[in-house]
PDB file of C-alpha atoms in Angstrom:
ATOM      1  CA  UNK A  14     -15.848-154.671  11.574  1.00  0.00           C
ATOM      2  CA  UNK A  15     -12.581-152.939  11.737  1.00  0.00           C
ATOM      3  CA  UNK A  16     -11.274-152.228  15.197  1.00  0.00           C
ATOM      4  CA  UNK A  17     -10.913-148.688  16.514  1.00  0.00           C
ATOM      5  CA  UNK A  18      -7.503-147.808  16.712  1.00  0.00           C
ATOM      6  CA  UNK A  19      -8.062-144.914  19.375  1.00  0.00           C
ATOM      7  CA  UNK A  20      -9.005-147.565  21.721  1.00  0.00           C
ATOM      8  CA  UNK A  21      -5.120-149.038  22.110  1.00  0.00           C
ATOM      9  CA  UNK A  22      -3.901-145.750  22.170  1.00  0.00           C
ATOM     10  CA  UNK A  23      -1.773-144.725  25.003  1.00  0.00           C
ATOM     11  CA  UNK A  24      -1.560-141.632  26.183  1.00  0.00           C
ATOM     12  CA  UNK A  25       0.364-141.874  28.986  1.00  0.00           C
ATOM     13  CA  UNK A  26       3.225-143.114  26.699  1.00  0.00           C
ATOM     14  CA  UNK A  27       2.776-140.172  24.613  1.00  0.00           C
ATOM     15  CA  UNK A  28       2.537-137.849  27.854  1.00  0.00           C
ATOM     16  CA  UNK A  29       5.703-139.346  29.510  1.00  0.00           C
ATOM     17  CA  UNK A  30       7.969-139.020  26.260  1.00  0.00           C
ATOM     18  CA  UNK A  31       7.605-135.286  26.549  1.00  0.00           C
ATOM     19  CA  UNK A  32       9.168-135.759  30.124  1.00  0.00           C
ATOM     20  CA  UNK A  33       7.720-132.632  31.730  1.00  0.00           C
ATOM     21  CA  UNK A  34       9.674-131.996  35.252  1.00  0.00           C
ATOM     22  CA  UNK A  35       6.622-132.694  38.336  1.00  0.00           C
ATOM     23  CA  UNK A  36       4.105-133.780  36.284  1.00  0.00           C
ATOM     24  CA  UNK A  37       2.250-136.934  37.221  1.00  0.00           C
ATOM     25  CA  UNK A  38       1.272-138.343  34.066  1.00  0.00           C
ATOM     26  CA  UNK A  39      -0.296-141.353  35.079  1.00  0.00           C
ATOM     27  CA  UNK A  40      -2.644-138.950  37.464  1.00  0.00           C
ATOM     28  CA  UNK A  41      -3.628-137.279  34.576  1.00  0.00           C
ATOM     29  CA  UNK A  42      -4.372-140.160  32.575  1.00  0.00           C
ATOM     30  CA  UNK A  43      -6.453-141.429  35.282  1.00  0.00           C
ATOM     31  CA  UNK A  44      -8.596-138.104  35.566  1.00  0.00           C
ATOM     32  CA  UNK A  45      -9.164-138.294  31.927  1.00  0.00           C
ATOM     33  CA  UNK A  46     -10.366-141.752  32.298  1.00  0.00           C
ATOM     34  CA  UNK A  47     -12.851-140.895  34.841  1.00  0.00           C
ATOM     35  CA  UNK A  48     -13.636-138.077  32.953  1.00  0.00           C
ATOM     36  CA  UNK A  49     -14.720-140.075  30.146  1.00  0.00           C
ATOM     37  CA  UNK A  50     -16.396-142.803  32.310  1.00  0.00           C
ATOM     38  CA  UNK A  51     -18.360-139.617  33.841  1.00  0.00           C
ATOM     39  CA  UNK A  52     -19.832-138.922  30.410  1.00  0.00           C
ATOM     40  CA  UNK A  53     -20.435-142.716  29.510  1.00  0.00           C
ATOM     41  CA  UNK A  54     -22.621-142.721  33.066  1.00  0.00           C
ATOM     42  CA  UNK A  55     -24.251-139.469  31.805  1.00  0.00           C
ATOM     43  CA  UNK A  56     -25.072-140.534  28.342  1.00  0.00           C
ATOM     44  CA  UNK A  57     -26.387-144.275  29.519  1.00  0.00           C
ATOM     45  CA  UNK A  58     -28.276-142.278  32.328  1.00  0.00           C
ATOM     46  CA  UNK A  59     -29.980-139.511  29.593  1.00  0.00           C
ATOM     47  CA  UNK A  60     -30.603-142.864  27.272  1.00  0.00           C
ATOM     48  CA  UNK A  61     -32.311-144.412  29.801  1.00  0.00           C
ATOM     49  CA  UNK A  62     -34.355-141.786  30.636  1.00  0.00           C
ATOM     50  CA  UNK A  63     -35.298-141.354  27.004  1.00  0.00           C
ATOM     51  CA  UNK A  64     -36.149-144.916  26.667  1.00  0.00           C
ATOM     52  CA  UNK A  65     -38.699-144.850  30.395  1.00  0.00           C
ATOM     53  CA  UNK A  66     -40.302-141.894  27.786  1.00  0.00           C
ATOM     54  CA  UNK A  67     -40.877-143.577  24.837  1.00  0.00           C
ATOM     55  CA  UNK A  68     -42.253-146.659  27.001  1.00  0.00           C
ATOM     56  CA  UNK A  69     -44.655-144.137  28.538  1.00  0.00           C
ATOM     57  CA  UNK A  70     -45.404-142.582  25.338  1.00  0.00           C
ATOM     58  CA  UNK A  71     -46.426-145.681  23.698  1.00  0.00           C
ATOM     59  CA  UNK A  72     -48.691-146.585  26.780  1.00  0.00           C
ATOM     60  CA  UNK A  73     -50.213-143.226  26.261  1.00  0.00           C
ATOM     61  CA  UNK A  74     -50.679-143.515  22.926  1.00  0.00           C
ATOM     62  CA  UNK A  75     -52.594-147.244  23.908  1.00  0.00           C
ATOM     63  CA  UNK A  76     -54.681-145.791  26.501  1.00  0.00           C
ATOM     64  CA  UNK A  77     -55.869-143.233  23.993  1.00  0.00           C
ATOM     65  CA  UNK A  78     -56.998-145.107  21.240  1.00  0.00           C
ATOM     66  CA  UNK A  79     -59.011-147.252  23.375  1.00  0.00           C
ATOM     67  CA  UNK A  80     -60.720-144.264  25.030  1.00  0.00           C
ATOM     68  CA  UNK A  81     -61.072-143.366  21.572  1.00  0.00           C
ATOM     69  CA  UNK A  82     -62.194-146.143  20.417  1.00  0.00           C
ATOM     70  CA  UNK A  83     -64.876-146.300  23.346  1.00  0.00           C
ATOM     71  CA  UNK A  84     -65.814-142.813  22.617  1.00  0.00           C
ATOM     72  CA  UNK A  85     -67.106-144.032  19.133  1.00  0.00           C
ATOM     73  CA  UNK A  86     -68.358-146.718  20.382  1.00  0.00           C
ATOM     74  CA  UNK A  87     -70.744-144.095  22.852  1.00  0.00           C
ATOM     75  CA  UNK A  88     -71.488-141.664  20.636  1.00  0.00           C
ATOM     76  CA  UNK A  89     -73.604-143.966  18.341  1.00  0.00           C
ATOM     77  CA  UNK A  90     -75.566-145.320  21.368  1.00  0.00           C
ATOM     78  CA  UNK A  91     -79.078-143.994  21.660  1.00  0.00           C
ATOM     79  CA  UNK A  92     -79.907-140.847  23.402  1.00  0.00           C
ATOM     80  CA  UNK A  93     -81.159-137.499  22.575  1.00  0.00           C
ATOM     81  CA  UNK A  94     -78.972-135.275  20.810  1.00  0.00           C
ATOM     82  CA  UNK A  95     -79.055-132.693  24.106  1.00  0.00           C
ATOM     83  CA  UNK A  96     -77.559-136.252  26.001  1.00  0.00           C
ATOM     84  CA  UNK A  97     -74.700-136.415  23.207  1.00  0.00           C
ATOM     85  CA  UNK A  98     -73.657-133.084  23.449  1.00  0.00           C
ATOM     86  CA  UNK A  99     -73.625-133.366  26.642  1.00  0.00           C
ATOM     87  CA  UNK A 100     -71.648-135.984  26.902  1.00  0.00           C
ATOM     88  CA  UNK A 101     -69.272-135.003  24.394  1.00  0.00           C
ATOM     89  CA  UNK A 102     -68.614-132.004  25.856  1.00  0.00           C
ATOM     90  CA  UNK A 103     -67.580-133.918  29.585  1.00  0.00           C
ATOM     91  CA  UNK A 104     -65.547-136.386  27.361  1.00  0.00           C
ATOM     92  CA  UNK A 105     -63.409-133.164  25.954  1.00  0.00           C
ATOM     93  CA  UNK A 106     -62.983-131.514  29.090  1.00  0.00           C
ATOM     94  CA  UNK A 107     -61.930-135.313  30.575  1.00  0.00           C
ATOM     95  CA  UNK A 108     -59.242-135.662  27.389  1.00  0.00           C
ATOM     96  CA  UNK A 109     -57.772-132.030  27.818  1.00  0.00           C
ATOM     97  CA  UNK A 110     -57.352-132.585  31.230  1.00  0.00           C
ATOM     98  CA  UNK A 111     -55.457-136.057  30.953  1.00  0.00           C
ATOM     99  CA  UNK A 112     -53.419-134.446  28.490  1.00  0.00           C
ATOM    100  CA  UNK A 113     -52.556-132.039  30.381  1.00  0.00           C
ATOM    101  CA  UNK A 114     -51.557-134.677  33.049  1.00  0.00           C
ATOM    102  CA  UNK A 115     -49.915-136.741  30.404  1.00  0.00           C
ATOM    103  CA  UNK A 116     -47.739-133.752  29.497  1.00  0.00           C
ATOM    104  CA  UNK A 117     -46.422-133.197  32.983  1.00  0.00           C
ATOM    105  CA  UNK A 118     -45.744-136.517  33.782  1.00  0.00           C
ATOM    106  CA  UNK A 119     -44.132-136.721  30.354  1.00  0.00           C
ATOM    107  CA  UNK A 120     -41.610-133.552  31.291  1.00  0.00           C
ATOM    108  CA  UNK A 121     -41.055-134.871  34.673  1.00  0.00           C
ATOM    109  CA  UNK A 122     -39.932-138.012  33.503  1.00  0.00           C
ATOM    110  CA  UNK A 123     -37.245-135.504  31.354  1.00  0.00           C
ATOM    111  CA  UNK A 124     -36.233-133.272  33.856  1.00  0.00           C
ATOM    112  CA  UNK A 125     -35.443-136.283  36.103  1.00  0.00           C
ATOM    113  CA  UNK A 126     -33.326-138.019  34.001  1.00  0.00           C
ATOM    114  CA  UNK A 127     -31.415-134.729  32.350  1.00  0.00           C
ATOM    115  CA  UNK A 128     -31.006-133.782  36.593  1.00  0.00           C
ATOM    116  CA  UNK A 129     -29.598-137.350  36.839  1.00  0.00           C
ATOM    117  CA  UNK A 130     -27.706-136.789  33.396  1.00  0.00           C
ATOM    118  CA  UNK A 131     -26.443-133.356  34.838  1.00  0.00           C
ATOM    119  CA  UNK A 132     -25.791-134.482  38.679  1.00  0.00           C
ATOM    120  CA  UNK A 133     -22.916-137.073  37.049  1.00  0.00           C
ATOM    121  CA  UNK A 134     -21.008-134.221  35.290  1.00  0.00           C
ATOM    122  CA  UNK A 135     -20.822-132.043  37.991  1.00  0.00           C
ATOM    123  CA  UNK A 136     -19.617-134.419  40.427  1.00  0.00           C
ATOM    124  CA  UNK A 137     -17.351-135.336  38.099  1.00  0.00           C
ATOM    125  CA  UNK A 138     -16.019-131.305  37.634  1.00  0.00           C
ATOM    126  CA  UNK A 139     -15.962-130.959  40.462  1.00  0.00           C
ATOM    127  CA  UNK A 140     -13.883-133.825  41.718  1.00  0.00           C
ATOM    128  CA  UNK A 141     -11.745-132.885  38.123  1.00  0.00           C
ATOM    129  CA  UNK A 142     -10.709-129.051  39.766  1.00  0.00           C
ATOM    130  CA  UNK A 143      -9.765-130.771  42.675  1.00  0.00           C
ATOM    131  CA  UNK A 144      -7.551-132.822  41.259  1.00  0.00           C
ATOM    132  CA  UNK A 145      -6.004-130.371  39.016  1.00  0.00           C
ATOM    133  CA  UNK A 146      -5.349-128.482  42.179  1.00  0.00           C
ATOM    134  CA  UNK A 147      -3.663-131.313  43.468  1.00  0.00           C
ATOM    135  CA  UNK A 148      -1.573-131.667  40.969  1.00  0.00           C
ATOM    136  CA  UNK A 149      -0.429-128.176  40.172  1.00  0.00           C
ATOM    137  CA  UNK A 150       0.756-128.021  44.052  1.00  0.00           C
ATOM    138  CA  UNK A 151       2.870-130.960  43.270  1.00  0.00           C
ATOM    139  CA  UNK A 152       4.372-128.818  40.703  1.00  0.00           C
ATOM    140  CA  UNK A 153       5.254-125.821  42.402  1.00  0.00           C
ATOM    141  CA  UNK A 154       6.773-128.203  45.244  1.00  0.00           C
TER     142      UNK A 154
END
């Protein structure tokens, strides 16, 4: 595999030849660098919390075949046809219902981890304004 060769690239070299009078280029290297670490933490948290979904997803999926599967099994058991219906009809009700539940533990699982995702970045603005600040006083100074 051929290596990347943005990886060696430095840009405080590049920064420093343009010699620009009060700026602190190895401050601003450093933000960017947390900057970028702030999105790898975002993107590994948002992965994560796509994978803890598609783990759930499949154990859905399980649980509902063998429900399903038991559900055949049921509905060729004796009884009158008034008991079948009957039973059907509570077994539909039960499967909406746990869909239904399935669904909202399914979007909760999302909106935690996009929160989680999202609380990363905007710590990471945040602390990214402040340190612009800073340095633009050391400018005017």
């Amino acid at each position: 595999m051929a290596q990347n060769p943005f990886f060696d690239f430095d840009f405080s070299k590049i920064i420093s030849e343009y010699k620009l009078p009060g700026v602190d280029v190895e401050a601003l290297v450093s933000a960017q660098r947390r900057n970028i670490e702030a999105i790898t933490a975002a993107n590994q948290l948002a992965f994560e919390g796509l994978q803890a979904v598609g783990r759930r997803q499949a154990e859905i999926l399980r649980q509902t075949l063998e429900e399903a599967a038991a559900v055949l099994r049921d509905s060729v058991a004796q009884g009158s046809p008034e008991e079948k219906i009957g039973k059907q009809t509570e077994l539909a009700k039960q499967a909406f219902e746990k869909a239904l539940a399935n669904m909202k533990e399914l979007a909760d699982l999302l909106t935690k981890s996009n929160q989680e995702a999202a609380a990363v970045i905007s710590a990471r603005v945040t602390a990214s304004i402040d340190e612009v600040k800073g340095l633009l006083a050391n400018i005017k100074k």
